[in-house]
């Protein structure tokens, strides 16, 4: 994808290709904030690919354009534009970058020494989390569907290390009622395109979800 090189101030149709071939310019370093955003995406529903056998790129898809626009802002200059496919889903892709290569193993699960931070947790929850009201309960649980055993165990451990009591099922994780409210308070303000996931009242949750 194109852009202006911050080193030579020239515009290129394929910026990553310019950096890989140039003798004067090199790939721009990723900030700590960008790494946090990348981790949040990969724990969520993001994935990596390198169809041309070059450095990998990060990809995400969603039916919520505002959600992807917010994630694009978290990724900064690394992110390319948002497109729409034939199924009306929105897709976000980053530039190819060699620093993303360290995250290939995250496609299966985060490493055992991964620490869940607020920035990555906000993206993870906005992408993959949600609220459910079991039975006739008036209080919700935060839940994530995670079918892979390794990833589920890593996420369970990461939440537990932040002091949360975690409920584990065969295909997912959940937080008890009180822990859900504390978790959402820790995350801070709702993220654009996902505000319904912060609504602890069921009617408000449904209203906000329908408005997305």
Coordinates of C-alpha atoms in Angstrom, one line a residue:
X1 CA 0.0 0.0 0.0
X2 CA 1.1 3.5 -0.7
X3 CA 2.2 6.4 1.4
X4 CA 5.0 8.9 2.0
X5 CA 8.3 7.7 3.3
X6 CA 9.3 9.6 6.4
X7 CA 13.0 9.4 5.5
X8 CA 13.1 10.6 1.9
X9 CA 9.8 12.5 1.9
X10 CA 8.8 10.8 -1.4
X11 CA 5.5 9.2 -2.1
X12 CA 5.3 5.5 -3.2
X13 CA 2.5 3.3 -4.4
X14 CA 4.0 0.4 -2.4
X15 CA 5.8 1.9 0.7
X16 CA 6.9 -1.5 2.2
X17 CA 8.4 -2.5 -1.1
X18 CA 10.3 0.8 -1.2
X19 CA 11.7 0.2 2.3
X20 CA 12.7 -3.3 1.4
X21 CA 14.6 -2.3 -1.8
X22 CA 16.0 1.1 -0.9
X23 CA 19.7 1.6 0.0
X24 CA 18.9 4.8 1.9
X25 CA 15.6 4.2 3.6
X26 CA 14.6 1.4 5.9
X27 CA 11.5 0.1 7.5
X28 CA 10.1 2.6 10.1
X29 CA 10.3 1.4 13.7
X30 CA 7.0 0.5 15.4
X31 CA 6.2 2.2 18.7
X32 CA 5.3 0.5 21.9
X33 CA 1.7 1.6 21.4
X34 CA 1.6 0.0 17.9
X35 CA 2.9 -3.3 19.3
X36 CA 0.2 -3.2 22.0
X37 CA -2.4 -2.6 19.3
X38 CA -1.0 -5.5 17.2
X39 CA -1.1 -7.9 20.2
X40 CA -4.7 -6.9 20.9
X41 CA -5.7 -7.6 17.3
X42 CA -4.0 -11.0 17.2
X43 CA -5.5 -12.1 20.5
X44 CA -8.8 -10.9 19.0
X45 CA -9.8 -11.8 15.4
X46 CA -6.7 -10.5 13.5
X47 CA -4.4 -12.7 11.5
X48 CA -1.1 -12.4 9.6
X49 CA -0.3 -13.3 6.0
X50 CA 2.5 -12.8 3.5
X51 CA 1.1 -13.9 0.1
X52 CA 4.3 -12.7 -1.7
X53 CA 6.7 -14.4 0.7
X54 CA 7.8 -11.0 2.0
X55 CA 7.3 -9.5 5.5
X56 CA 3.8 -10.2 6.9
X57 CA 0.9 -7.9 7.1
X58 CA -1.9 -7.8 9.7
X59 CA -5.5 -8.2 8.6
X60 CA -8.8 -7.8 10.3
X61 CA -12.4 -7.9 9.2
X62 CA -15.7 -6.7 10.8
X63 CA -19.2 -5.7 9.9
X64 CA -18.6 -2.6 12.0
X65 CA -16.8 0.1 10.0
X66 CA -16.5 2.4 13.0
X67 CA -14.8 -0.3 15.0
X68 CA -12.2 -0.9 12.3
X69 CA -11.7 2.8 11.9
X70 CA -10.8 3.1 15.6
X71 CA -8.4 0.2 15.3
X72 CA -6.8 1.8 12.3
X73 CA -6.2 4.9 14.4
X74 CA -4.5 2.8 17.1
X75 CA -2.2 1.3 14.5
X76 CA -1.3 4.8 13.1
X77 CA 0.8 5.0 10.0
X78 CA 1.2 1.2 9.9
X79 CA -2.5 0.8 8.8
X80 CA -3.7 1.1 5.3
X81 CA -7.2 1.9 4.2
X82 CA -10.5 0.1 4.9
X83 CA -12.1 -1.7 2.1
X84 CA -15.4 -3.6 1.7
X85 CA -15.8 -7.1 0.3
X86 CA -18.6 -8.8 -1.6
X87 CA -20.2 -10.0 1.7
X88 CA -20.4 -6.4 2.9
X89 CA -17.8 -7.0 5.6
X90 CA -15.2 -4.3 6.1
X91 CA -11.5 -5.2 5.9
X92 CA -8.4 -3.5 7.4
X93 CA -4.9 -4.3 6.3
X94 CA -1.6 -3.0 7.5
X95 CA 1.6 -2.4 5.5
X96 CA 3.9 -5.4 5.3
X97 CA 6.6 -5.0 8.1
X98 CA 9.3 -7.4 9.3
X99 CA 8.6 -6.5 12.9
X100 CA 5.3 -8.4 12.5
X101 CA 7.3 -11.6 11.9
X102 CA 7.8 -12.0 15.7
X103 CA 4.0 -12.5 16.0
X104 CA 3.6 -15.6 13.8
X105 CA 3.3 -17.8 16.9
X106 CA 0.4 -15.6 18.1
X107 CA -1.7 -17.0 15.3
X108 CA -2.0 -20.1 17.5
X109 CA -1.9 -18.5 21.0
X110 CA -0.1 -15.7 22.9
X111 CA 3.1 -16.8 24.6
X112 CA 3.0 -18.0 28.2
X113 CA 4.8 -14.8 29.4
X114 CA 2.3 -12.5 27.7
X115 CA 1.1 -9.7 30.0
X116 CA -2.4 -8.3 29.3
X117 CA -2.3 -4.5 29.3
X118 CA -5.2 -2.1 29.1
X119 CA -4.5 -1.0 25.5
X120 CA -4.4 -4.6 24.2
X121 CA -7.3 -5.6 26.4
X122 CA -9.5 -2.8 25.0
X123 CA -8.9 -4.0 21.4
X124 CA -9.3 -7.7 22.4
X125 CA -12.6 -7.1 24.1
X126 CA -13.9 -4.8 21.4
X127 CA -13.0 -7.4 18.7
X128 CA -13.9 -10.7 20.4
X129 CA -15.7 -10.0 23.7
X130 CA -19.3 -9.4 24.6
X131 CA -21.9 -9.6 27.3
X132 CA -24.4 -12.3 28.0
X133 CA -27.3 -12.5 30.5
X134 CA -27.6 -16.1 31.6
X135 CA -31.1 -17.4 32.3
X136 CA -33.2 -14.8 34.0
X137 CA -30.3 -12.9 35.4
X138 CA -30.4 -9.1 35.3
X139 CA -26.6 -8.9 35.5
X140 CA -24.3 -9.8 32.5
X141 CA -21.1 -11.7 32.2
X142 CA -18.2 -10.6 29.9
X143 CA -17.5 -13.6 27.6
X144 CA -15.1 -14.6 24.9
X145 CA -15.5 -17.6 22.5
X146 CA -12.1 -19.2 22.2
X147 CA -12.1 -22.7 20.7
X148 CA -8.3 -23.3 20.7
X149 CA -7.1 -24.9 23.9
X150 CA -3.8 -23.2 23.9
X151 CA -5.2 -19.7 23.3
X152 CA -7.9 -20.2 25.8
X153 CA -5.4 -21.2 28.5
X154 CA -3.1 -18.3 27.7
X155 CA -6.0 -15.8 27.9
X156 CA -7.3 -17.4 31.1
X157 CA -3.8 -17.0 32.6
X158 CA -3.4 -13.4 31.4
X159 CA -6.8 -12.3 33.0
X160 CA -6.0 -14.2 36.2
X161 CA -2.6 -12.4 36.5
X162 CA -4.5 -9.1 36.4
X163 CA -6.5 -10.3 39.4
X164 CA -9.7 -11.5 37.7
X165 CA -11.6 -14.6 38.6
X166 CA -12.1 -16.4 35.3
X167 CA -14.7 -19.0 34.4
X168 CA -13.5 -21.5 31.8
X169 CA -15.6 -23.6 29.5
X170 CA -14.8 -25.9 26.6
X171 CA -15.1 -23.1 24.0
X172 CA -14.7 -19.9 25.9
X173 CA -14.0 -17.8 29.0
X174 CA -16.3 -15.6 31.1
X175 CA -16.0 -13.3 34.1
X176 CA -18.5 -13.4 36.9
X177 CA -21.0 -10.5 37.3
X178 CA -18.9 -8.4 39.8
X179 CA -15.7 -9.1 37.9
X180 CA -17.4 -8.0 34.6
X181 CA -18.2 -4.6 36.0
X182 CA -14.7 -4.2 37.4
X183 CA -13.1 -5.3 34.1
X184 CA -15.1 -2.7 32.1
X185 CA -14.2 0.0 34.5
X186 CA -10.5 -1.0 34.1
X187 CA -10.9 -0.8 30.3
X188 CA -12.1 2.8 30.5
X189 CA -14.5 4.5 28.1
X190 CA -16.3 2.4 25.4
X191 CA -14.5 2.1 22.1
X192 CA -16.1 3.5 18.9
X193 CA -18.3 1.0 17.2
X194 CA -18.4 -1.3 20.2
X195 CA -20.1 0.9 22.9
X196 CA -22.9 -1.7 23.3
X197 CA -20.3 -4.1 24.9
X198 CA -20.0 -1.7 27.8
X199 CA -23.8 -1.5 28.5
X200 CA -24.5 -3.4 31.7
X201 CA -28.3 -2.9 31.3
X202 CA -29.8 -5.4 28.9
X203 CA -32.2 -3.0 27.2
X204 CA -29.4 -0.5 26.7
X205 CA -27.1 -3.2 25.3
X206 CA -29.7 -4.3 22.8
X207 CA -30.5 -0.7 21.8
X208 CA -26.9 0.2 21.2
X209 CA -26.2 -3.0 19.4
X210 CA -29.0 -2.5 16.9
X211 CA -27.7 1.1 16.3
X212 CA -24.3 -0.1 15.2

